[in-house]
Amino acid sequence: MTTNRPFPTGTGQDPVRRIVVVGGGPAAHRFTEAMAARGPSGVRITVLTEEAHVPYDRVALTRALTETDVDLTLGRPGLWEQEGVTLATGTRAVDLDLEAREVITADGSRYAYDELVLATGSNAATLPIPGNEHTHVYRTLEDVRAIRGRVAELAAELGRPVNAVTIGGGLLGLEAAAGLQSLGATPIIIDGGKWLMGTQLDEGAGQAMGRLIAGQGLEVHGGVFPQAVLTEEQDGEARVVGVEMADGRIIDADMVVVSIGVRPRDEIARTLNGRAKEEAAAAAGMTADELGDEDFVPVFRMGSRGGVVIDESCATDVEHVWAVGEVANFGGMCIGLVAPANTMAEIVADRISGGTATFGGFDTATKLKLSGVDVASFGDAFATTGGALEVVYADPARGVYQKLVVSGDAKTLLGGIFVGDAAPYSSLRPMLGRELPAEPGAYLSAAGGADAPETELPDDAVLCSCNNVAAGTIRDSVNGCGSCEGQGPVRDLGALKGCTRAGTQCGSCVPMLKKLLETELVKSGVEVSRAMCEHIAMSRAELFEAVRIAGLASFGAVMERFGSGAGCDICKPAIASILASQSSGHPLDGDLGALQDTNDRALANMQKDGTYSVVPRIPGGEITPEKLAVIARVASSYNLYTKITGALRIDLFGARLEQLPEIWKELVEAGFESGHAYGKALRNVKTCVGSTWCRFGVQDSVAMGIGMELRYRGLRSPHKLKMGVSGCARECAEARAKDVGVIATADGWNLYVGGNGGATPAHAQLLAKDLDDATLLRYIDRYLMYYIRTADRLQRTARWMEELDGGVEHVREVVVGDSLGLAAELEAAMAQHVDAYEDEWAATLADPDRLRRFRSFVNAPNQRDTTLAYADERGQRRPVPLGDRIPVGPQGGQQ
């Protein structure tokens, strides 16, 4: 199909400057868009693409696998109808006539050019192994539609989930495997590297990544390469039955998808180089095979691993021929990322229009788009810069790995890696190469569960690397002095994205874009939208009230009434938390199980080696010798690492997923309950000995702490909650470092609220003093329920109070003075929670459907994970150090 008329072939008489683009991917689209935006200037553009589609967003290709009738079209639809712009689909360019300046297509047609842009992109790499012809690749819309159709066909024929093997553990391979899983297939990943995403992640991050992936139900075989795709003849057709590994193992498979990278489509350049070599050989009286590569001058310089070499202007060695995107080799590399492709396209548009823009190198920042797995990498992630320092935080209790790479003086940001918690990525990515306003450790959110320190981006900081949009451009658009086709100030996120193109491709910069928009609007005195995400137009507080008033009890009902689309990683856990706060339902029941984070799904915290911790509740830190003996017996029986924590609890580390029900059965029978260490809920109430034993104590802090913990246990909230009760002013329980702190006085209790530790600690503030027991609990009830109703998702009480208009004074008016008339309602909501409380592990053990989730391997319920390796240390076992072993491979370790 051709839209508009094709360019006239080169007669040399047409005064219009003719530009031909070979290729129809994102780079071709961006170049055409950039040229068209310059307006009619005697330029006519034709784009030749062999695909049947207008250029589409390959970054979002997985959506086409999991959704029907999805539209991935790039940009505004009217571009290809614009005067002077021609798109010829189904048209494959095969050769160039450089002397005549013409592009020759497969059907013999010729397109004359004055400037030629090679934007041919890349092909999916394939494996040179037997049976490769029976595999699928993951590169185009046709590819993913074929995969989708094959999964449906096999599922109907086999009557069971399809064993779908993905070969390749990079970005696209993981997205493909997750997409196959969403289609109902059993996903299996084979990767020859020591760890997943080896191009973007270091060894420690790769280890964490492997376990996160396994926690999503994706089976991983790493460290060994496949050597054959096995088939059997069935009804005259070769059917895939497995993959043979280099170590002799056979992985059962019904279909195989290969996603091991891309290869630049440089056939046209190679054709011209081959012809030049043949001509040089003939002139020398030799064959082309006899003529060495050094004995002739190629038309195009090529990279050692493919691609057409370009200079900083994106020009090739051939006059009037440019190359952009994955086919362009710069600095010895071809990179398959959208950000550098778009930058190259903009540079060529500028150069053809008489500008002097230059390409400075590749931006290799990447973020994985996989539900439940938060991973990002940017800059010098491997610390190759001389003198670079690596600031690393690995949290074994949360399965998180965060690293910042900074200059030798620890001031300039050089790169970073985030696995499990990539919250700081969006604000740090634009700061690459700049001096950080705080010490590096303050930006590792996992260290304290708080957001990174506020960072005011300079105007020239690139906020959206995909589209090269600077923070200053965003500010100009919001304040009405940008170039948005005559529009005034931009007031909402959708309009801002459309105007600036920021956040319109990979989407990883959208949180920072939204934050910058809100900051500028507040500066202008404009009320800011508090929409939770693109699927929920309300804030979390508004949604909480709407769900409460409507009496909704399921995710589906909430989305049908108040949302749009299928939800995302932002709104799904938030809605699950809201429903749990209001109904005290079990987190694994109904449609809630699929909404939960990894830890909530397992009712346990995943550790760095993929095992889990067991944390029984020990209210107030008080425990009998008999219960201690039970914990000792369980720890000894299952060989669990045992540690007394700062929260006055005993944590048992190293339990495999399938062992959790067995362990908890023994604990529940002994009278223990879940400690909710895995949930956004009350963790513990820390107490000192108090007046019962301590000669300084003035009140019974242990009894009060136990009463509080039993009252508020299981209470789901926007973030974790910690409490403390001290029996005197000496404050041994560190109550003022807690969300709720209680300190005894001679006349009763002082109540402090809004404290936390971590990277950005905050002292709790005095709310009320000299309270009796009943009043104290009544005020805590009101405070907690007001926080749960009005805070944003993942917002600790300290940050919530900082953002409230009036701060602690406002909270005091609501809680103590009942200024909003909500006191009775808040107390009733807490009473409902107390009455409806049920221990989650006891309820799980009583329900076979819930217990089915606790299997290490979905397709092998009775098989245990044999990849775990441990060393002895101080009389207990611990996981082997990072680098000694990468536990994502098929080889077993010592249990």
PDB file of C-alpha atoms in Angstrom, residues 436-631:
ATOM      1  CA  LEU A 436      24.246  14.840  43.477  1.00  0.00           C
ATOM      2  CA  PRO A 437      22.843  17.278  46.048  1.00  0.00           C
ATOM      3  CA  ALA A 438      23.100  14.659  48.817  1.00  0.00           C
ATOM      4  CA  GLU A 439      25.406  11.793  49.685  1.00  0.00           C
ATOM      5  CA  PRO A 440      24.841   8.724  47.441  1.00  0.00           C
ATOM      6  CA  GLY A 441      23.472   6.447  50.154  1.00  0.00           C
ATOM      7  CA  ALA A 442      20.538   8.774  50.733  1.00  0.00           C
ATOM      8  CA  TYR A 443      19.217   7.860  47.262  1.00  0.00           C
ATOM      9  CA  LEU A 444      19.062   4.135  47.974  1.00  0.00           C
ATOM     10  CA  SER A 445      15.407   4.001  48.943  1.00  0.00           C
ATOM     11  CA  ALA A 446      15.663   0.406  50.136  1.00  0.00           C
ATOM     12  CA  ALA A 447      17.862   1.495  53.015  1.00  0.00           C
ATOM     13  CA  GLY A 448      14.954   3.157  54.778  1.00  0.00           C
ATOM     14  CA  GLY A 449      11.872   2.641  52.653  1.00  0.00           C
ATOM     15  CA  ALA A 450      11.658   6.348  51.843  1.00  0.00           C
ATOM     16  CA  ASP A 451      11.808   8.170  48.554  1.00  0.00           C
ATOM     17  CA  ALA A 452      15.087   9.668  47.390  1.00  0.00           C
ATOM     18  CA  PRO A 453      15.776  13.228  48.555  1.00  0.00           C
ATOM     19  CA  GLU A 454      14.036  15.938  46.578  1.00  0.00           C
ATOM     20  CA  THR A 455      16.072  16.876  43.514  1.00  0.00           C
ATOM     21  CA  GLU A 456      15.445  20.017  41.475  1.00  0.00           C
ATOM     22  CA  LEU A 457      16.394  19.087  37.924  1.00  0.00           C
ATOM     23  CA  PRO A 458      18.399  21.716  36.012  1.00  0.00           C
ATOM     24  CA  ASP A 459      16.706  22.941  32.841  1.00  0.00           C
ATOM     25  CA  ASP A 460      19.233  21.182  30.613  1.00  0.00           C
ATOM     26  CA  ALA A 461      18.882  17.789  32.376  1.00  0.00           C
ATOM     27  CA  VAL A 462      17.342  15.240  29.995  1.00  0.00           C
ATOM     28  CA  LEU A 463      14.205  13.927  31.658  1.00  0.00           C
ATOM     29  CA  CYS A 464      12.990  11.711  28.787  1.00  0.00           C
ATOM     30  CA  SER A 465      15.941   9.995  27.145  1.00  0.00           C
ATOM     31  CA  CYS A 466      13.783   8.207  24.541  1.00  0.00           C
ATOM     32  CA  ASN A 467      12.723  11.513  23.035  1.00  0.00           C
ATOM     33  CA  ASN A 468      15.566  13.695  24.320  1.00  0.00           C
ATOM     34  CA  VAL A 469      13.265  16.044  26.233  1.00  0.00           C
ATOM     35  CA  ALA A 470      14.920  18.275  28.817  1.00  0.00           C
ATOM     36  CA  ALA A 471      13.403  19.409  32.103  1.00  0.00           C
ATOM     37  CA  GLY A 472      13.453  22.995  30.853  1.00  0.00           C
ATOM     38  CA  THR A 473      11.229  22.043  27.904  1.00  0.00           C
ATOM     39  CA  ILE A 474       8.720  20.550  30.342  1.00  0.00           C
ATOM     40  CA  ARG A 475       8.759  23.675  32.482  1.00  0.00           C
ATOM     41  CA  ASP A 476       8.279  25.909  29.439  1.00  0.00           C
ATOM     42  CA  SER A 477       5.268  23.881  28.299  1.00  0.00           C
ATOM     43  CA  VAL A 478       3.643  23.871  31.734  1.00  0.00           C
ATOM     44  CA  ASN A 479       4.163  27.603  32.069  1.00  0.00           C
ATOM     45  CA  GLY A 480       2.824  28.373  28.608  1.00  0.00           C
ATOM     46  CA  CYS A 481       6.037  29.471  26.902  1.00  0.00           C
ATOM     47  CA  GLY A 482       6.792  26.250  25.010  1.00  0.00           C
ATOM     48  CA  SER A 483       6.158  25.412  21.372  1.00  0.00           C
ATOM     49  CA  CYS A 484       2.891  23.473  21.660  1.00  0.00           C
ATOM     50  CA  GLU A 485       1.248  24.593  18.456  1.00  0.00           C
ATOM     51  CA  GLY A 486      -0.207  27.771  19.957  1.00  0.00           C
ATOM     52  CA  GLN A 487      -1.546  26.116  23.093  1.00  0.00           C
ATOM     53  CA  GLY A 488      -1.449  27.947  26.374  1.00  0.00           C
ATOM     54  CA  PRO A 489      -0.081  26.496  29.602  1.00  0.00           C
ATOM     55  CA  VAL A 490      -0.354  22.684  29.788  1.00  0.00           C
ATOM     56  CA  ARG A 491      -2.286  21.530  32.827  1.00  0.00           C
ATOM     57  CA  ASP A 492      -2.550  17.728  32.657  1.00  0.00           C
ATOM     58  CA  LEU A 493      -0.166  14.813  32.103  1.00  0.00           C
ATOM     59  CA  GLY A 494      -1.761  13.570  28.865  1.00  0.00           C
ATOM     60  CA  ALA A 495      -1.545  16.973  27.203  1.00  0.00           C
ATOM     61  CA  LEU A 496       2.033  17.412  28.416  1.00  0.00           C
ATOM     62  CA  LYS A 497       3.044  14.052  26.921  1.00  0.00           C
ATOM     63  CA  GLY A 498       1.375  14.925  23.640  1.00  0.00           C
ATOM     64  CA  CYS A 499       2.958  18.366  23.503  1.00  0.00           C
ATOM     65  CA  THR A 500       6.534  17.413  24.429  1.00  0.00           C
ATOM     66  CA  ARG A 501       6.558  13.672  23.519  1.00  0.00           C
ATOM     67  CA  ALA A 502       8.088  12.979  26.935  1.00  0.00           C
ATOM     68  CA  GLY A 503       6.943   9.648  28.365  1.00  0.00           C
ATOM     69  CA  THR A 504       5.351   8.468  25.118  1.00  0.00           C
ATOM     70  CA  GLN A 505       7.612   5.501  24.417  1.00  0.00           C
ATOM     71  CA  CYS A 506       9.096   3.308  27.157  1.00  0.00           C
ATOM     72  CA  GLY A 507       7.255   5.236  29.895  1.00  0.00           C
ATOM     73  CA  SER A 508       9.958   4.916  32.568  1.00  0.00           C
ATOM     74  CA  CYS A 509      10.216   8.701  32.942  1.00  0.00           C
ATOM     75  CA  VAL A 510       6.480   9.214  33.546  1.00  0.00           C
ATOM     76  CA  PRO A 511       6.726   9.303  37.384  1.00  0.00           C
ATOM     77  CA  MET A 512       9.341  12.058  37.200  1.00  0.00           C
ATOM     78  CA  LEU A 513       7.389  13.832  34.455  1.00  0.00           C
ATOM     79  CA  LYS A 514       4.283  13.803  36.630  1.00  0.00           C
ATOM     80  CA  LYS A 515       6.252  15.047  39.619  1.00  0.00           C
ATOM     81  CA  LEU A 516       7.758  17.932  37.630  1.00  0.00           C
ATOM     82  CA  LEU A 517       4.332  18.865  36.242  1.00  0.00           C
ATOM     83  CA  GLU A 518       2.834  18.964  39.726  1.00  0.00           C
ATOM     84  CA  THR A 519       5.763  20.981  41.088  1.00  0.00           C
ATOM     85  CA  GLU A 520       5.405  23.618  38.371  1.00  0.00           C
ATOM     86  CA  LEU A 521       1.633  23.767  38.777  1.00  0.00           C
ATOM     87  CA  VAL A 522       1.952  24.288  42.510  1.00  0.00           C
ATOM     88  CA  LYS A 523       4.427  27.105  41.871  1.00  0.00           C
ATOM     89  CA  SER A 524       1.822  28.678  39.579  1.00  0.00           C
ATOM     90  CA  GLY A 525      -0.918  28.358  42.182  1.00  0.00           C
ATOM     91  CA  VAL A 526      -2.795  25.712  40.180  1.00  0.00           C
ATOM     92  CA  GLU A 527      -4.566  22.814  41.886  1.00  0.00           C
ATOM     93  CA  VAL A 528      -2.747  19.566  41.092  1.00  0.00           C
ATOM     94  CA  SER A 529      -4.404  16.328  39.966  1.00  0.00           C
ATOM     95  CA  ARG A 530      -3.819  13.472  42.405  1.00  0.00           C
ATOM     96  CA  ALA A 531      -4.752  10.638  40.045  1.00  0.00           C
ATOM     97  CA  MET A 532      -3.214   7.400  41.227  1.00  0.00           C
ATOM     98  CA  CYS A 533      -2.261   6.276  37.707  1.00  0.00           C
ATOM     99  CA  GLU A 534      -3.576   6.258  34.160  1.00  0.00           C
ATOM    100  CA  HIS A 535      -6.186   3.617  35.106  1.00  0.00           C
ATOM    101  CA  ILE A 536      -7.511   5.326  38.251  1.00  0.00           C
ATOM    102  CA  ALA A 537      -8.340   9.020  37.968  1.00  0.00           C
ATOM    103  CA  MET A 538      -8.726   9.382  41.728  1.00  0.00           C
ATOM    104  CA  SER A 539      -6.076   9.725  44.394  1.00  0.00           C
ATOM    105  CA  ARG A 540      -5.623   6.818  46.778  1.00  0.00           C
ATOM    106  CA  ALA A 541      -7.581   8.699  49.443  1.00  0.00           C
ATOM    107  CA  GLU A 542     -10.451   9.423  47.048  1.00  0.00           C
ATOM    108  CA  LEU A 543     -10.524   5.835  45.870  1.00  0.00           C
ATOM    109  CA  PHE A 544     -10.524   4.585  49.458  1.00  0.00           C
ATOM    110  CA  GLU A 545     -13.647   6.619  50.210  1.00  0.00           C
ATOM    111  CA  ALA A 546     -15.338   5.656  46.953  1.00  0.00           C
ATOM    112  CA  VAL A 547     -14.769   1.955  47.564  1.00  0.00           C
ATOM    113  CA  ARG A 548     -15.930   2.260  51.174  1.00  0.00           C
ATOM    114  CA  ILE A 549     -19.135   4.096  50.292  1.00  0.00           C
ATOM    115  CA  ALA A 550     -19.919   1.764  47.365  1.00  0.00           C
ATOM    116  CA  GLY A 551     -19.236  -1.295  49.499  1.00  0.00           C
ATOM    117  CA  LEU A 552     -17.067  -2.950  46.853  1.00  0.00           C
ATOM    118  CA  ALA A 553     -15.138  -6.098  47.744  1.00  0.00           C
ATOM    119  CA  SER A 554     -13.201  -7.165  44.627  1.00  0.00           C
ATOM    120  CA  PHE A 555     -10.641  -5.718  42.234  1.00  0.00           C
ATOM    121  CA  GLY A 556     -12.901  -6.369  39.268  1.00  0.00           C
ATOM    122  CA  ALA A 557     -15.752  -4.449  40.863  1.00  0.00           C
ATOM    123  CA  VAL A 558     -13.468  -1.516  41.687  1.00  0.00           C
ATOM    124  CA  MET A 559     -12.087  -1.306  38.137  1.00  0.00           C
ATOM    125  CA  GLU A 560     -15.539  -1.634  36.595  1.00  0.00           C
ATOM    126  CA  ARG A 561     -16.910   1.160  38.757  1.00  0.00           C
ATOM    127  CA  PHE A 562     -13.981   3.547  39.088  1.00  0.00           C
ATOM    128  CA  GLY A 563     -11.213   2.505  36.694  1.00  0.00           C
ATOM    129  CA  SER A 564     -10.309   1.777  33.109  1.00  0.00           C
ATOM    130  CA  GLY A 565      -8.185  -0.886  31.478  1.00  0.00           C
ATOM    131  CA  ALA A 566      -6.652  -3.865  33.230  1.00  0.00           C
ATOM    132  CA  GLY A 567      -4.715  -1.970  35.912  1.00  0.00           C
ATOM    133  CA  CYS A 568      -0.978  -1.723  36.495  1.00  0.00           C
ATOM    134  CA  ASP A 569       1.752  -2.229  39.082  1.00  0.00           C
ATOM    135  CA  ILE A 570       0.731   1.029  40.751  1.00  0.00           C
ATOM    136  CA  CYS A 571      -3.001   0.582  41.202  1.00  0.00           C
ATOM    137  CA  LYS A 572      -3.221  -3.203  41.659  1.00  0.00           C
ATOM    138  CA  PRO A 573      -1.373  -3.483  44.999  1.00  0.00           C
ATOM    139  CA  ALA A 574      -2.944  -0.224  46.162  1.00  0.00           C
ATOM    140  CA  ILE A 575      -6.457  -1.518  45.520  1.00  0.00           C
ATOM    141  CA  ALA A 576      -5.593  -4.815  47.202  1.00  0.00           C
ATOM    142  CA  SER A 577      -4.457  -2.856  50.266  1.00  0.00           C
ATOM    143  CA  ILE A 578      -7.610  -0.711  50.282  1.00  0.00           C
ATOM    144  CA  LEU A 579      -9.862  -3.763  50.099  1.00  0.00           C
ATOM    145  CA  ALA A 580      -7.903  -5.494  52.864  1.00  0.00           C
ATOM    146  CA  SER A 581      -8.082  -2.386  55.077  1.00  0.00           C
ATOM    147  CA  GLN A 582     -11.851  -2.230  54.745  1.00  0.00           C
ATOM    148  CA  SER A 583     -12.886  -5.863  54.801  1.00  0.00           C
ATOM    149  CA  SER A 584     -10.027  -7.691  56.595  1.00  0.00           C
ATOM    150  CA  GLY A 585     -10.262 -10.316  53.853  1.00  0.00           C
ATOM    151  CA  HIS A 586      -7.524 -12.836  53.204  1.00  0.00           C
ATOM    152  CA  PRO A 587      -4.924 -11.456  50.754  1.00  0.00           C
ATOM    153  CA  LEU A 588      -4.937 -14.635  48.640  1.00  0.00           C
ATOM    154  CA  ASP A 589      -8.708 -14.932  48.188  1.00  0.00           C
ATOM    155  CA  GLY A 590     -10.705 -14.130  45.060  1.00  0.00           C
ATOM    156  CA  ASP A 591      -8.934 -11.867  42.621  1.00  0.00           C
ATOM    157  CA  LEU A 592      -6.732 -10.349  45.347  1.00  0.00           C
ATOM    158  CA  GLY A 593      -3.990 -12.978  45.102  1.00  0.00           C
ATOM    159  CA  ALA A 594      -2.919 -11.862  41.637  1.00  0.00           C
ATOM    160  CA  LEU A 595      -2.660  -8.234  42.789  1.00  0.00           C
ATOM    161  CA  GLN A 596      -0.178  -8.826  45.582  1.00  0.00           C
ATOM    162  CA  ASP A 597       3.543  -8.221  45.601  1.00  0.00           C
ATOM    163  CA  THR A 598       5.909 -11.209  45.792  1.00  0.00           C
ATOM    164  CA  ASN A 599       6.116 -11.193  49.597  1.00  0.00           C
ATOM    165  CA  ASP A 600       2.363 -10.915  50.139  1.00  0.00           C
ATOM    166  CA  ARG A 601       1.706 -13.769  47.717  1.00  0.00           C
ATOM    167  CA  ALA A 602       3.978 -16.042  49.753  1.00  0.00           C
ATOM    168  CA  LEU A 603       2.969 -14.608  53.161  1.00  0.00           C
ATOM    169  CA  ALA A 604       6.715 -14.377  53.756  1.00  0.00           C
ATOM    170  CA  ASN A 605       9.679 -12.203  52.786  1.00  0.00           C
ATOM    171  CA  MET A 606      11.773 -13.477  49.886  1.00  0.00           C
ATOM    172  CA  GLN A 607      15.494 -13.503  50.646  1.00  0.00           C
ATOM    173  CA  LYS A 608      18.546 -12.934  48.420  1.00  0.00           C
ATOM    174  CA  ASP A 609      18.816 -16.644  47.523  1.00  0.00           C
ATOM    175  CA  GLY A 610      15.112 -17.064  46.730  1.00  0.00           C
ATOM    176  CA  THR A 611      14.196 -18.702  50.041  1.00  0.00           C
ATOM    177  CA  TYR A 612      11.892 -17.085  52.568  1.00  0.00           C
ATOM    178  CA  SER A 613      11.978 -15.917  56.156  1.00  0.00           C
ATOM    179  CA  VAL A 614       9.538 -17.039  58.831  1.00  0.00           C
ATOM    180  CA  VAL A 615       8.656 -14.345  61.384  1.00  0.00           C
ATOM    181  CA  PRO A 616       6.136 -15.373  64.034  1.00  0.00           C
ATOM    182  CA  ARG A 617       4.528 -12.609  66.031  1.00  0.00           C
ATOM    183  CA  ILE A 618       5.947 -12.115  69.527  1.00  0.00           C
ATOM    184  CA  PRO A 619       3.682  -9.397  70.959  1.00  0.00           C
ATOM    185  CA  GLY A 620       5.673  -6.766  72.826  1.00  0.00           C
ATOM    186  CA  GLY A 621       8.746  -9.022  72.705  1.00  0.00           C
ATOM    187  CA  GLU A 622       7.372 -11.182  75.544  1.00  0.00           C
ATOM    188  CA  ILE A 623       7.739 -14.944  75.074  1.00  0.00           C
ATOM    189  CA  THR A 624       7.571 -18.016  77.315  1.00  0.00           C
ATOM    190  CA  PRO A 625      10.345 -20.628  77.535  1.00  0.00           C
ATOM    191  CA  GLU A 626       7.934 -23.179  76.060  1.00  0.00           C
ATOM    192  CA  LYS A 627       7.389 -21.076  72.955  1.00  0.00           C
ATOM    193  CA  LEU A 628      11.116 -20.452  72.657  1.00  0.00           C
ATOM    194  CA  ALA A 629      11.564 -24.210  72.627  1.00  0.00           C
ATOM    195  CA  VAL A 630       9.088 -24.516  69.756  1.00  0.00           C
ATOM    196  CA  ILE A 631      11.013 -21.953  67.719  1.00  0.00           C
TER     197      ILE A 631
END
